[in-house]
Amino acid sequence: MTRIRISLVDDHPVVLAGIRALLQAAPEVELVGEASTGATGLKIICECSPDIAVIDLSLPDMSGIELTRRAVKRCPEVKIIVLTVHEDRAYIHPVLEAGARGYLLKRSAADELLRAIRIVKQGDTYLDPAIAEKASTAAPDSGAVPGNDGGELSRREEDVLRLVAQGLSNKQIAGQLEVSIKSVETYKSRAAEKKGLRSRADIVRFGVQHGWLTAPN
């Protein structure tokens, strides 16, 4: 039996350990590389040439969307499954547009990851059942972004809003920007108020419109 070669990219040790254990228990799967950052993940994906790379949407140095886009461009033979806690439909279209072949929620991984891997290996697209019905309405302009403009964002407010759009948690943003979690919450609140953004989905759409979820090579 030819085994499916898998690489993992996730910066959460507990999640990574759980996924590793799940895959190592599957006889049809061979784990060929792990990484905890986007840059290292891209290197491993290109060097190991796995059949499938399972990557977290929220990484410390780049978004999973950007990593997907880069990996698909440099290693088009590798299929990408994005693993995430985010159920907001605003993420689905950017992920698929970047070239991912699967979108799986972390809460479903124990039951659905191997199924997702098999489906994607066969050349089909996998969407977590919990969000599949949202995909048809996940275009980047689905739902208008509120237009209230209370002024220009400060550099720090924009940095925080951009990282929120990319899927990072307040704790991850605080670590990356070297500020307190309370400061992150304050910057995010001020920025959202200035731009009339009422939810994370609004912030994601705002980020898509401003090109924050992709980056030039």
PDB file of C-alpha atoms in Angstrom:
ATOM      1  CA  MET A   1       0.000   0.000   0.000  1.00  0.00           C
ATOM      2  CA  THR A   2       1.332   3.420  -0.996  1.00  0.00           C
ATOM      3  CA  ARG A   3       0.997   5.652   2.023  1.00  0.00           C
ATOM      4  CA  ILE A   4      -0.179   9.271   1.914  1.00  0.00           C
ATOM      5  CA  ARG A   5       2.707  11.534   2.873  1.00  0.00           C
ATOM      6  CA  ILE A   6       1.694  14.375   5.226  1.00  0.00           C
ATOM      7  CA  SER A   7       3.442  17.479   6.579  1.00  0.00           C
ATOM      8  CA  LEU A   8       2.076  19.510   9.509  1.00  0.00           C
ATOM      9  CA  VAL A   9       2.390  23.229  10.240  1.00  0.00           C
ATOM     10  CA  ASP A  10       0.924  24.434  13.547  1.00  0.00           C
ATOM     11  CA  ASP A  11       2.389  26.581  16.326  1.00  0.00           C
ATOM     12  CA  HIS A  12       0.293  25.036  19.115  1.00  0.00           C
ATOM     13  CA  PRO A  13       2.305  22.147  20.669  1.00  0.00           C
ATOM     14  CA  VAL A  14      -0.767  20.423  22.112  1.00  0.00           C
ATOM     15  CA  VAL A  15      -2.640  20.573  18.804  1.00  0.00           C
ATOM     16  CA  LEU A  16       0.437  19.422  16.911  1.00  0.00           C
ATOM     17  CA  ALA A  17       0.918  16.491  19.283  1.00  0.00           C
ATOM     18  CA  GLY A  18      -2.724  15.477  18.962  1.00  0.00           C
ATOM     19  CA  ILE A  19      -2.686  15.572  15.178  1.00  0.00           C
ATOM     20  CA  ARG A  20       0.621  13.715  15.097  1.00  0.00           C
ATOM     21  CA  ALA A  21      -0.781  10.945  17.281  1.00  0.00           C
ATOM     22  CA  LEU A  22      -3.907  10.711  15.146  1.00  0.00           C
ATOM     23  CA  LEU A  23      -1.925  10.409  11.922  1.00  0.00           C
ATOM     24  CA  GLN A  24       0.671   8.018  13.297  1.00  0.00           C
ATOM     25  CA  ALA A  25      -2.152   5.657  14.246  1.00  0.00           C
ATOM     26  CA  ALA A  26      -3.360   5.526  10.631  1.00  0.00           C
ATOM     27  CA  PRO A  27      -1.506   2.851   8.605  1.00  0.00           C
ATOM     28  CA  GLU A  28      -2.157   4.608   5.300  1.00  0.00           C
ATOM     29  CA  VAL A  29      -0.429   7.824   6.430  1.00  0.00           C
ATOM     30  CA  GLU A  30       3.269   8.707   6.667  1.00  0.00           C
ATOM     31  CA  LEU A  31       4.275  11.873   8.536  1.00  0.00           C
ATOM     32  CA  VAL A  32       7.207  13.505   6.705  1.00  0.00           C
ATOM     33  CA  GLY A  33       7.710  16.869   8.366  1.00  0.00           C
ATOM     34  CA  GLU A  34       6.547  19.313  11.014  1.00  0.00           C
ATOM     35  CA  ALA A  35       6.912  23.064  11.519  1.00  0.00           C
ATOM     36  CA  SER A  36       5.623  25.721  13.905  1.00  0.00           C
ATOM     37  CA  THR A  37       6.074  28.814  11.695  1.00  0.00           C
ATOM     38  CA  GLY A  38       5.036  29.738   8.190  1.00  0.00           C
ATOM     39  CA  ALA A  39       8.602  30.249   6.954  1.00  0.00           C
ATOM     40  CA  THR A  40       9.784  26.887   8.241  1.00  0.00           C
ATOM     41  CA  GLY A  41       6.578  25.283   7.034  1.00  0.00           C
ATOM     42  CA  LEU A  42       7.133  26.533   3.494  1.00  0.00           C
ATOM     43  CA  LYS A  43      10.684  25.169   3.551  1.00  0.00           C
ATOM     44  CA  ILE A  44       9.531  21.755   4.777  1.00  0.00           C
ATOM     45  CA  ILE A  45       6.685  21.582   2.270  1.00  0.00           C
ATOM     46  CA  CYS A  46       8.995  22.310  -0.636  1.00  0.00           C
ATOM     47  CA  GLU A  47      11.824  20.053   0.593  1.00  0.00           C
ATOM     48  CA  CYS A  48       9.698  17.069   1.631  1.00  0.00           C
ATOM     49  CA  SER A  49       7.122  17.331  -1.188  1.00  0.00           C
ATOM     50  CA  PRO A  50       4.316  15.696   0.814  1.00  0.00           C
ATOM     51  CA  ASP A  51       1.092  14.661  -0.870  1.00  0.00           C
ATOM     52  CA  ILE A  52      -0.776  16.919   1.548  1.00  0.00           C
ATOM     53  CA  ALA A  53       0.227  19.682   3.966  1.00  0.00           C
ATOM     54  CA  VAL A  54      -2.084  20.357   6.910  1.00  0.00           C
ATOM     55  CA  ILE A  55      -1.534  23.932   8.068  1.00  0.00           C
ATOM     56  CA  ASP A  56      -2.949  26.163  10.777  1.00  0.00           C
ATOM     57  CA  LEU A  57      -4.704  29.330   9.644  1.00  0.00           C
ATOM     58  CA  SER A  58      -3.096  31.368  12.443  1.00  0.00           C
ATOM     59  CA  LEU A  59       0.706  31.250  12.489  1.00  0.00           C
ATOM     60  CA  PRO A  60       3.097  33.616  14.295  1.00  0.00           C
ATOM     61  CA  ASP A  61       4.926  34.974  11.245  1.00  0.00           C
ATOM     62  CA  MET A  62       2.388  34.837   8.408  1.00  0.00           C
ATOM     63  CA  SER A  63      -1.225  33.866   7.940  1.00  0.00           C
ATOM     64  CA  GLY A  64      -2.093  30.368   6.806  1.00  0.00           C
ATOM     65  CA  ILE A  65      -3.661  31.979   3.766  1.00  0.00           C
ATOM     66  CA  GLU A  66      -0.361  33.536   2.772  1.00  0.00           C
ATOM     67  CA  LEU A  67       1.489  30.274   3.430  1.00  0.00           C
ATOM     68  CA  THR A  68      -1.049  28.434   1.277  1.00  0.00           C
ATOM     69  CA  ARG A  69      -0.629  30.899  -1.559  1.00  0.00           C
ATOM     70  CA  ARG A  70       3.164  30.652  -1.422  1.00  0.00           C
ATOM     71  CA  ALA A  71       3.170  26.857  -1.130  1.00  0.00           C
ATOM     72  CA  VAL A  72       0.771  26.398  -4.041  1.00  0.00           C
ATOM     73  CA  LYS A  73       2.872  28.700  -6.206  1.00  0.00           C
ATOM     74  CA  ARG A  74       6.216  27.088  -5.357  1.00  0.00           C
ATOM     75  CA  CYS A  75       5.082  23.476  -4.904  1.00  0.00           C
ATOM     76  CA  PRO A  76       1.872  23.076  -6.931  1.00  0.00           C
ATOM     77  CA  GLU A  77       1.900  19.288  -6.588  1.00  0.00           C
ATOM     78  CA  VAL A  78       1.294  19.586  -2.822  1.00  0.00           C
ATOM     79  CA  LYS A  79      -2.353  19.823  -1.775  1.00  0.00           C
ATOM     80  CA  ILE A  80      -3.195  22.022   1.206  1.00  0.00           C
ATOM     81  CA  ILE A  81      -5.725  21.457   3.980  1.00  0.00           C
ATOM     82  CA  VAL A  82      -6.198  24.466   6.273  1.00  0.00           C
ATOM     83  CA  LEU A  83      -6.947  23.635   9.895  1.00  0.00           C
ATOM     84  CA  THR A  84      -8.586  26.377  11.955  1.00  0.00           C
ATOM     85  CA  VAL A  85     -10.784  27.337  14.896  1.00  0.00           C
ATOM     86  CA  HIS A  86     -12.477  29.990  12.769  1.00  0.00           C
ATOM     87  CA  GLU A  87     -16.014  29.302  11.590  1.00  0.00           C
ATOM     88  CA  ASP A  88     -16.629  32.773  10.146  1.00  0.00           C
ATOM     89  CA  ARG A  89     -17.636  32.404   6.515  1.00  0.00           C
ATOM     90  CA  ALA A  90     -15.499  35.415   5.630  1.00  0.00           C
ATOM     91  CA  TYR A  91     -12.411  33.179   5.880  1.00  0.00           C
ATOM     92  CA  ILE A  92     -13.612  30.446   3.543  1.00  0.00           C
ATOM     93  CA  HIS A  93     -13.306  32.239   0.214  1.00  0.00           C
ATOM     94  CA  PRO A  94      -9.803  33.679   0.831  1.00  0.00           C
ATOM     95  CA  VAL A  95      -8.577  30.226   1.898  1.00  0.00           C
ATOM     96  CA  LEU A  96      -9.953  28.499  -1.188  1.00  0.00           C
ATOM     97  CA  GLU A  97      -8.902  31.359  -3.447  1.00  0.00           C
ATOM     98  CA  ALA A  98      -5.326  30.975  -2.148  1.00  0.00           C
ATOM     99  CA  GLY A  99      -5.377  27.401  -3.442  1.00  0.00           C
ATOM    100  CA  ALA A 100      -6.296  25.260  -0.434  1.00  0.00           C
ATOM    101  CA  ARG A 101      -8.143  22.027  -1.180  1.00  0.00           C
ATOM    102  CA  GLY A 102      -9.580  21.582   2.293  1.00  0.00           C
ATOM    103  CA  TYR A 103     -10.990  23.667   5.160  1.00  0.00           C
ATOM    104  CA  LEU A 104     -11.262  21.774   8.449  1.00  0.00           C
ATOM    105  CA  LEU A 105     -12.259  23.020  11.902  1.00  0.00           C
ATOM    106  CA  LYS A 106      -9.973  21.968  14.744  1.00  0.00           C
ATOM    107  CA  ARG A 107     -12.953  20.812  16.779  1.00  0.00           C
ATOM    108  CA  SER A 108     -13.723  18.330  13.991  1.00  0.00           C
ATOM    109  CA  ALA A 109     -10.173  17.075  13.456  1.00  0.00           C
ATOM    110  CA  ALA A 110     -10.451  13.939  15.592  1.00  0.00           C
ATOM    111  CA  ASP A 111     -13.404  12.709  13.546  1.00  0.00           C
ATOM    112  CA  GLU A 112     -12.816  14.295  10.149  1.00  0.00           C
ATOM    113  CA  LEU A 113      -9.075  14.769   9.490  1.00  0.00           C
ATOM    114  CA  LEU A 114      -8.410  11.343   7.964  1.00  0.00           C
ATOM    115  CA  ARG A 115     -11.557  11.620   5.859  1.00  0.00           C
ATOM    116  CA  ALA A 116     -10.478  15.070   4.681  1.00  0.00           C
ATOM    117  CA  ILE A 117      -7.030  13.732   3.771  1.00  0.00           C
ATOM    118  CA  ARG A 118      -8.497  10.863   1.740  1.00  0.00           C
ATOM    119  CA  ILE A 119     -10.901  13.163  -0.104  1.00  0.00           C
ATOM    120  CA  VAL A 120      -8.234  15.732  -0.947  1.00  0.00           C
ATOM    121  CA  LYS A 121      -5.755  13.002  -1.990  1.00  0.00           C
ATOM    122  CA  GLN A 122      -8.347  11.802  -4.506  1.00  0.00           C
ATOM    123  CA  GLY A 123      -8.400  15.269  -6.061  1.00  0.00           C
ATOM    124  CA  ASP A 124     -11.616  16.554  -4.521  1.00  0.00           C
ATOM    125  CA  THR A 125     -12.199  19.535  -2.225  1.00  0.00           C
ATOM    126  CA  TYR A 126     -13.122  19.002   1.413  1.00  0.00           C
ATOM    127  CA  LEU A 127     -15.129  21.494   3.488  1.00  0.00           C
ATOM    128  CA  ASP A 128     -15.928  20.843   7.117  1.00  0.00           C
ATOM    129  CA  PRO A 129     -19.635  19.889   7.307  1.00  0.00           C
ATOM    130  CA  ALA A 130     -20.149  22.593   9.941  1.00  0.00           C
ATOM    131  CA  ILE A 131     -19.220  25.346   7.468  1.00  0.00           C
ATOM    132  CA  ALA A 132     -19.873  23.745   4.061  1.00  0.00           C
ATOM    133  CA  GLU A 133     -23.299  25.367   3.740  1.00  0.00           C
ATOM    134  CA  LYS A 134     -21.675  28.775   4.205  1.00  0.00           C
ATOM    135  CA  ALA A 135     -19.254  28.374   1.307  1.00  0.00           C
ATOM    136  CA  SER A 136     -21.717  29.444  -1.359  1.00  0.00           C
ATOM    137  CA  THR A 137     -22.064  32.820   0.350  1.00  0.00           C
ATOM    138  CA  ALA A 138     -18.397  33.243   1.170  1.00  0.00           C
ATOM    139  CA  ALA A 139     -17.418  35.590  -1.634  1.00  0.00           C
ATOM    140  CA  PRO A 140     -15.087  38.356  -0.497  1.00  0.00           C
ATOM    141  CA  ASP A 141     -17.782  40.976  -0.921  1.00  0.00           C
ATOM    142  CA  SER A 142     -20.499  38.917   0.769  1.00  0.00           C
ATOM    143  CA  GLY A 143     -22.051  41.179   3.356  1.00  0.00           C
ATOM    144  CA  ALA A 144     -21.202  44.850   3.218  1.00  0.00           C
ATOM    145  CA  VAL A 145     -18.454  46.120   5.447  1.00  0.00           C
ATOM    146  CA  PRO A 146     -19.859  48.993   7.508  1.00  0.00           C
ATOM    147  CA  GLY A 147     -18.794  52.306   6.061  1.00  0.00           C
ATOM    148  CA  ASN A 148     -18.433  54.457   9.152  1.00  0.00           C
ATOM    149  CA  ASP A 149     -15.090  56.223   8.965  1.00  0.00           C
ATOM    150  CA  GLY A 150     -14.070  57.823  12.213  1.00  0.00           C
ATOM    151  CA  GLY A 151     -10.597  58.743  11.011  1.00  0.00           C
ATOM    152  CA  GLU A 152      -7.308  57.230   9.969  1.00  0.00           C
ATOM    153  CA  LEU A 153      -5.933  54.299  11.900  1.00  0.00           C
ATOM    154  CA  SER A 154      -2.723  54.751  13.803  1.00  0.00           C
ATOM    155  CA  ARG A 155       0.120  52.451  12.798  1.00  0.00           C
ATOM    156  CA  ARG A 156      -0.403  50.267  15.856  1.00  0.00           C
ATOM    157  CA  GLU A 157      -4.180  50.119  15.356  1.00  0.00           C
ATOM    158  CA  GLU A 158      -3.650  49.026  11.762  1.00  0.00           C
ATOM    159  CA  ASP A 159      -1.080  46.424  12.807  1.00  0.00           C
ATOM    160  CA  VAL A 160      -3.481  44.939  15.331  1.00  0.00           C
ATOM    161  CA  LEU A 161      -6.455  44.979  12.968  1.00  0.00           C
ATOM    162  CA  ARG A 162      -4.383  43.330  10.217  1.00  0.00           C
ATOM    163  CA  LEU A 163      -3.281  40.522  12.522  1.00  0.00           C
ATOM    164  CA  VAL A 164      -6.835  40.005  13.759  1.00  0.00           C
ATOM    165  CA  ALA A 165      -7.948  39.686  10.123  1.00  0.00           C
ATOM    166  CA  GLN A 166      -5.215  37.105   9.562  1.00  0.00           C
ATOM    167  CA  GLY A 167      -6.678  34.993  12.350  1.00  0.00           C
ATOM    168  CA  LEU A 168      -4.233  35.561  15.207  1.00  0.00           C
ATOM    169  CA  SER A 169      -5.486  35.568  18.785  1.00  0.00           C
ATOM    170  CA  ASN A 170      -5.002  38.527  21.129  1.00  0.00           C
ATOM    171  CA  LYS A 171      -2.243  36.582  22.906  1.00  0.00           C
ATOM    172  CA  GLN A 172      -0.420  35.865  19.627  1.00  0.00           C
ATOM    173  CA  ILE A 173      -0.725  39.503  18.546  1.00  0.00           C
ATOM    174  CA  ALA A 174       0.584  40.707  21.893  1.00  0.00           C
ATOM    175  CA  GLY A 175       3.603  38.453  21.562  1.00  0.00           C
ATOM    176  CA  GLN A 176       4.319  39.477  17.983  1.00  0.00           C
ATOM    177  CA  LEU A 177       3.999  43.215  18.646  1.00  0.00           C
ATOM    178  CA  GLU A 178       5.574  43.010  22.114  1.00  0.00           C
ATOM    179  CA  VAL A 179       2.690  44.741  23.868  1.00  0.00           C
ATOM    180  CA  SER A 180       0.244  43.612  26.546  1.00  0.00           C
ATOM    181  CA  ILE A 181      -2.954  41.723  25.758  1.00  0.00           C
ATOM    182  CA  LYS A 182      -4.880  44.652  27.254  1.00  0.00           C
ATOM    183  CA  SER A 183      -3.163  47.007  24.795  1.00  0.00           C
ATOM    184  CA  VAL A 184      -4.128  44.720  21.911  1.00  0.00           C
ATOM    185  CA  GLU A 185      -7.755  44.787  23.037  1.00  0.00           C
ATOM    186  CA  THR A 186      -7.647  48.590  23.254  1.00  0.00           C
ATOM    187  CA  TYR A 187      -6.091  49.040  19.797  1.00  0.00           C
ATOM    188  CA  LYS A 188      -8.549  46.571  18.283  1.00  0.00           C
ATOM    189  CA  SER A 189     -11.524  48.298  19.905  1.00  0.00           C
ATOM    190  CA  ARG A 190     -10.413  51.757  18.759  1.00  0.00           C
ATOM    191  CA  ALA A 191      -9.702  50.579  15.211  1.00  0.00           C
ATOM    192  CA  ALA A 192     -12.998  48.724  14.935  1.00  0.00           C
ATOM    193  CA  GLU A 193     -14.892  51.756  16.217  1.00  0.00           C
ATOM    194  CA  LYS A 194     -13.157  54.080  13.738  1.00  0.00           C
ATOM    195  CA  LYS A 195     -14.036  51.828  10.797  1.00  0.00           C
ATOM    196  CA  GLY A 196     -17.437  50.682  12.012  1.00  0.00           C
ATOM    197  CA  LEU A 197     -16.445  47.019  12.209  1.00  0.00           C
ATOM    198  CA  ARG A 198     -18.813  45.154  14.491  1.00  0.00           C
ATOM    199  CA  SER A 199     -17.521  41.570  14.261  1.00  0.00           C
ATOM    200  CA  ARG A 200     -14.507  39.470  13.333  1.00  0.00           C
ATOM    201  CA  ALA A 201     -16.197  38.714   9.992  1.00  0.00           C
ATOM    202  CA  ASP A 202     -16.339  42.480   9.310  1.00  0.00           C
ATOM    203  CA  ILE A 203     -12.633  42.739  10.152  1.00  0.00           C
ATOM    204  CA  VAL A 204     -11.781  39.839   7.835  1.00  0.00           C
ATOM    205  CA  ARG A 205     -13.707  41.403   4.946  1.00  0.00           C
ATOM    206  CA  PHE A 206     -11.997  44.727   5.659  1.00  0.00           C
ATOM    207  CA  GLY A 207      -8.659  42.889   5.585  1.00  0.00           C
ATOM    208  CA  VAL A 208      -9.480  41.203   2.280  1.00  0.00           C
ATOM    209  CA  GLN A 209     -10.385  44.563   0.742  1.00  0.00           C
ATOM    210  CA  HIS A 210      -7.059  46.021   1.875  1.00  0.00           C
ATOM    211  CA  GLY A 211      -4.945  43.043   0.776  1.00  0.00           C
ATOM    212  CA  TRP A 212      -3.924  42.104   4.315  1.00  0.00           C
ATOM    213  CA  LEU A 213      -4.512  38.363   3.835  1.00  0.00           C
ATOM    214  CA  THR A 214      -1.966  38.041   1.049  1.00  0.00           C
ATOM    215  CA  ALA A 215       1.510  39.495   0.560  1.00  0.00           C
ATOM    216  CA  PRO A 216       3.872  39.909  -2.375  1.00  0.00           C
ATOM    217  CA  ASN A 217       6.761  37.458  -2.770  1.00  0.00           C
TER     218      ASN A 217
END
